[in-house]
Coordinates of C-alpha atoms in Angstrom, one line a residue:
M224 CA -15.1 -14.4 5.2
A225 CA -16.6 -11.5 7.1
L226 CA -14.5 -8.6 8.5
T227 CA -16.7 -7.8 11.5
G228 CA -14.5 -7.7 14.6
K229 CA -11.3 -8.4 12.7
R230 CA -8.2 -6.3 13.4
I231 CA -7.0 -4.6 10.2
V232 CA -3.8 -2.6 10.1
V233 CA -3.2 -0.1 7.4
V234 CA 0.3 1.2 7.0
G235 CA 0.3 4.4 5.1
G236 CA -3.3 5.1 6.0
T237 CA -3.5 8.9 6.4
S238 CA -4.5 9.7 2.8
G239 CA -5.3 8.3 -0.6
I240 CA -5.7 4.5 -1.0
G241 CA -4.6 3.7 2.5
L242 CA -7.2 6.1 4.1
A243 CA -9.9 4.8 1.7
T244 CA -9.1 1.3 2.8
A245 CA -9.2 2.2 6.5
H246 CA -12.7 3.8 6.0
A247 CA -14.0 0.8 4.0
A248 CA -12.7 -1.7 6.6
S249 CA -14.3 0.3 9.4
A250 CA -17.6 0.4 7.6
A251 CA -17.4 -3.4 7.2
G252 CA -17.2 -3.7 11.0
A253 CA -13.4 -4.2 11.4
Q254 CA -11.3 -2.8 14.2
V255 CA -8.8 -0.5 12.5
T256 CA -5.3 0.6 13.2
V257 CA -3.8 3.3 11.0
I258 CA 0.0 3.8 10.9
G259 CA 1.4 6.9 9.2
R260 CA 4.2 9.5 9.6
D261 CA 2.2 12.7 9.7
P262 CA 1.3 13.5 13.3
A263 CA -1.2 16.2 12.4
R264 CA -3.2 13.9 10.0
L265 CA -3.1 11.1 12.6
S266 CA -4.4 13.4 15.3
Q267 CA -7.3 14.5 13.0
L268 CA -8.1 10.9 12.1
A269 CA -8.2 10.0 15.8
K270 CA -10.7 12.8 16.4
D271 CA -12.8 12.0 13.4
N272 CA -12.8 8.2 14.1
P273 CA -12.8 7.6 17.8
G274 CA -12.7 3.8 17.5
W275 CA -9.5 3.7 15.5
R276 CA -6.1 3.2 16.8
V277 CA -3.6 5.6 15.2
A278 CA 0.2 5.4 15.5
C279 CA 3.0 7.5 14.1
A280 CA 6.1 6.0 12.6
D281 CA 8.2 6.3 9.4
I282 CA 8.2 2.9 7.6
T283 CA 12.0 3.2 7.2
D284 CA 12.5 3.2 11.0
A285 CA 12.6 -0.5 12.0
D286 CA 12.6 0.2 15.8
A287 CA 9.6 2.5 15.6
I288 CA 7.7 0.0 13.5
E289 CA 8.6 -2.8 16.0
T290 CA 7.4 -0.7 18.9
I291 CA 4.0 0.0 17.3
F292 CA 3.4 -3.6 16.4
A293 CA 4.3 -4.7 19.9
D294 CA 1.0 -3.2 21.0
E295 CA -1.0 -5.3 18.6
A296 CA -2.1 -8.5 20.3
R297 CA -3.5 -10.0 17.1
I298 CA -3.5 -9.0 13.4
D299 CA -6.1 -10.5 11.0
H300 CA -5.3 -8.5 7.9
L301 CA -2.7 -5.9 7.0
F302 CA -2.5 -3.5 4.0
I303 CA 0.6 -1.6 3.2
S304 CA 0.1 1.5 1.1
A305 CA 3.2 3.5 2.0
G306 CA 5.8 4.7 -0.5
T307 CA 6.2 8.0 -2.2
I308 CA 7.2 8.5 -5.9
I309 CA 10.6 9.8 -6.5
I310 CA 11.3 11.4 -9.9
E311 CA 15.0 11.1 -10.6
P312 CA 17.2 10.1 -13.5
A313 CA 19.4 7.0 -13.2
T314 CA 22.4 9.4 -13.2
G315 CA 20.9 11.5 -10.5
A316 CA 21.5 11.7 -6.7
M317 CA 22.1 8.3 -5.2
D318 CA 20.2 9.1 -2.0
R319 CA 17.1 9.9 -4.0
L320 CA 17.5 6.7 -6.0
R321 CA 17.9 4.7 -2.8
A322 CA 14.7 6.2 -1.2
P323 CA 12.2 4.0 -3.0
F324 CA 14.0 0.9 -1.9
E325 CA 14.3 2.1 1.7
E326 CA 10.5 2.8 1.8
R327 CA 9.0 0.1 -0.4
V328 CA 11.4 -2.8 0.0
F329 CA 13.1 -2.5 3.3
G330 CA 10.1 -0.7 4.7
L331 CA 8.0 -3.8 3.7
L332 CA 10.6 -6.0 5.4
H333 CA 10.4 -4.0 8.6
V334 CA 6.6 -4.4 8.7
V335 CA 6.7 -8.1 7.9
R336 CA 9.3 -8.8 10.6
A337 CA 7.3 -6.9 13.2
A338 CA 3.8 -8.1 12.2
M339 CA 4.3 -11.8 11.5
P340 CA 4.5 -13.0 15.2
R341 CA 1.1 -11.4 15.8
F342 CA -0.7 -12.6 12.7
A343 CA -3.7 -14.9 12.9
P344 CA -3.1 -18.2 11.0
D345 CA -5.8 -17.4 8.5
G346 CA -4.6 -13.8 8.1
S347 CA -3.6 -11.9 5.0
F348 CA -1.1 -9.3 3.9
T349 CA -1.7 -7.1 0.9
A350 CA 0.8 -4.8 -0.6
T351 CA 0.4 -2.2 -3.4
T352 CA 2.8 -1.6 -6.3
G353 CA 1.6 -0.1 -9.6
D354 CA 1.7 -0.4 -13.4
L355 CA 5.2 0.9 -13.5
V356 CA 6.4 -2.7 -13.1
Q357 CA 4.9 -3.6 -16.4
R358 CA 5.2 -0.2 -18.0
P359 CA 8.5 1.4 -16.9
H360 CA 8.9 5.1 -17.5
P361 CA 12.0 7.3 -17.7
M362 CA 13.0 9.1 -14.5
L363 CA 11.1 6.5 -12.5
A364 CA 13.5 3.5 -12.8
A365 CA 14.1 3.3 -9.0
V366 CA 10.4 3.3 -8.2
A367 CA 9.6 0.7 -10.8
A368 CA 12.5 -1.6 -9.6
A369 CA 11.5 -1.3 -6.0
A370 CA 7.9 -2.1 -6.9
A371 CA 9.0 -5.2 -8.8
A372 CA 11.0 -6.3 -5.8
V373 CA 7.9 -6.0 -3.6
E374 CA 6.0 -8.3 -5.9
T375 CA 8.8 -10.8 -5.8
L376 CA 9.0 -10.6 -2.0
C377 CA 5.3 -11.2 -1.5
K378 CA 5.4 -14.3 -3.8
T379 CA 8.4 -15.6 -1.7
F380 CA 6.6 -14.9 1.6
V381 CA 3.6 -17.1 0.4
Q382 CA 6.0 -20.0 1.1
E383 CA 8.0 -18.6 3.9
F384 CA 5.1 -17.6 6.1
A385 CA 2.4 -20.1 5.1
P386 CA -0.5 -20.3 5.7
I387 CA -0.7 -16.5 5.9
R388 CA -1.7 -15.2 2.5
F389 CA 0.3 -12.5 0.6
N390 CA -1.2 -10.7 -2.4
V391 CA -0.5 -7.5 -4.3
V392 CA -2.7 -4.9 -5.9
S393 CA -1.2 -3.1 -8.9
P394 CA -3.2 0.1 -9.6
G395 CA -3.0 2.2 -12.7
A396 CA -3.5 6.0 -12.6
V397 CA -5.5 6.9 -9.5
D398 CA -6.6 10.3 -8.4
T399 CA -5.0 10.8 -5.0
P400 CA -3.4 13.6 -3.0
L401 CA 0.0 12.1 -4.0
M402 CA -0.5 13.3 -7.5
A403 CA -1.2 16.9 -6.6
G404 CA 1.8 16.9 -4.2
L405 CA 4.0 15.5 -6.9
L406 CA 2.9 17.5 -9.9
G407 CA 1.0 20.5 -8.5
E408 CA -2.7 21.0 -9.2
E409 CA -2.3 21.9 -12.9
G410 CA 0.2 19.1 -13.5
R411 CA -2.2 16.7 -11.8
Q412 CA -5.1 17.7 -14.0
A413 CA -3.0 17.4 -17.1
M414 CA -1.7 14.0 -16.2
L415 CA -5.1 12.6 -15.3
A416 CA -6.6 13.9 -18.5
D417 CA -3.8 12.3 -20.5
Q418 CA -4.0 9.0 -18.7
A419 CA -7.8 8.9 -19.2
T420 CA -7.3 8.9 -23.0
K421 CA -5.1 5.7 -22.7
V422 CA -7.4 3.6 -20.5
P423 CA -10.0 1.5 -22.3
I424 CA -12.8 2.7 -20.0
R425 CA -11.7 6.3 -20.7
R426 CA -11.3 7.4 -17.1
I427 CA -8.8 7.0 -14.2
G428 CA -9.5 5.2 -11.0
S429 CA -10.5 6.3 -7.5
A430 CA -9.0 5.4 -4.1
D431 CA -12.4 3.9 -3.1
E432 CA -12.2 1.5 -6.1
I433 CA -8.8 0.3 -5.0
A434 CA -9.9 -0.1 -1.4
A435 CA -12.9 -2.2 -2.5
L436 CA -10.5 -4.6 -4.2
V437 CA -8.2 -4.7 -1.1
L438 CA -11.2 -5.7 1.1
S439 CA -12.2 -8.4 -1.4
I440 CA -8.7 -9.9 -1.2
M441 CA -8.9 -9.9 2.6
Q442 CA -12.2 -11.8 2.5
N443 CA -11.2 -14.4 -0.1
G444 CA -9.4 -17.1 1.8
Y445 CA -8.2 -19.0 -1.3
L446 CA -6.5 -16.0 -3.0
N447 CA -2.8 -16.2 -2.4
G448 CA 0.3 -15.2 -4.2
A449 CA -1.6 -13.0 -6.7
V450 CA -0.6 -9.7 -8.3
I451 CA -3.9 -8.1 -9.4
P452 CA -4.0 -5.3 -11.9
I453 CA -6.7 -2.7 -11.3
D454 CA -6.1 -0.1 -14.1
G455 CA -9.3 0.1 -16.1
G456 CA -7.9 -2.4 -18.6
L457 CA -4.7 -0.6 -19.4
H458 CA -2.6 -3.8 -18.9
A459 CA -4.6 -5.4 -21.8
T460 CA -3.6 -2.8 -24.3

């Protein structure tokens, strides 16, 4: 299933895996829409990629998401890569513990509700979660729980919105700007080095490698309801 001429929307596409997916889709001949919440990055993307449509909205803002999708006449494939990582103990601030659910769960619902009326019947929706679902970690309980909810929602939507396909990619450690913003450059380097020793292939992944899987999912018309780990084999250890 070729992507040439298809409309692909990337939510959370101004950096990291989302941006890599937007570039890969564009290189494959797709028409690209990137939605993000950083006006400066979106402005630069529009300058660097004249054929792209860019739109600014916070995924937690249902009205803003609806307004943006109202301008999409047809959607063939959608990839949602939005959602920050909140480090917070279970006894910590409730507003911070709610944040992953607002972004990953209710944000996903905002996007689905706005996008479904515009989807092509043979379209696909791909979400991203992470290996925290299978490998929970202290201080990240809310993120892991929200990611698990995303996987359940997508399996439910397979039936509710058939024949549109819903799949999930579940990356392991990936070198993206999110890590540097979260841990600082020294912390990022230390974390990546530590993770590399745990992965059977002895390295962490790249955003381009995740993007390649996302495009493959879009093009495989029989793949539906799957949660696909892409973690260098960590899930097998």
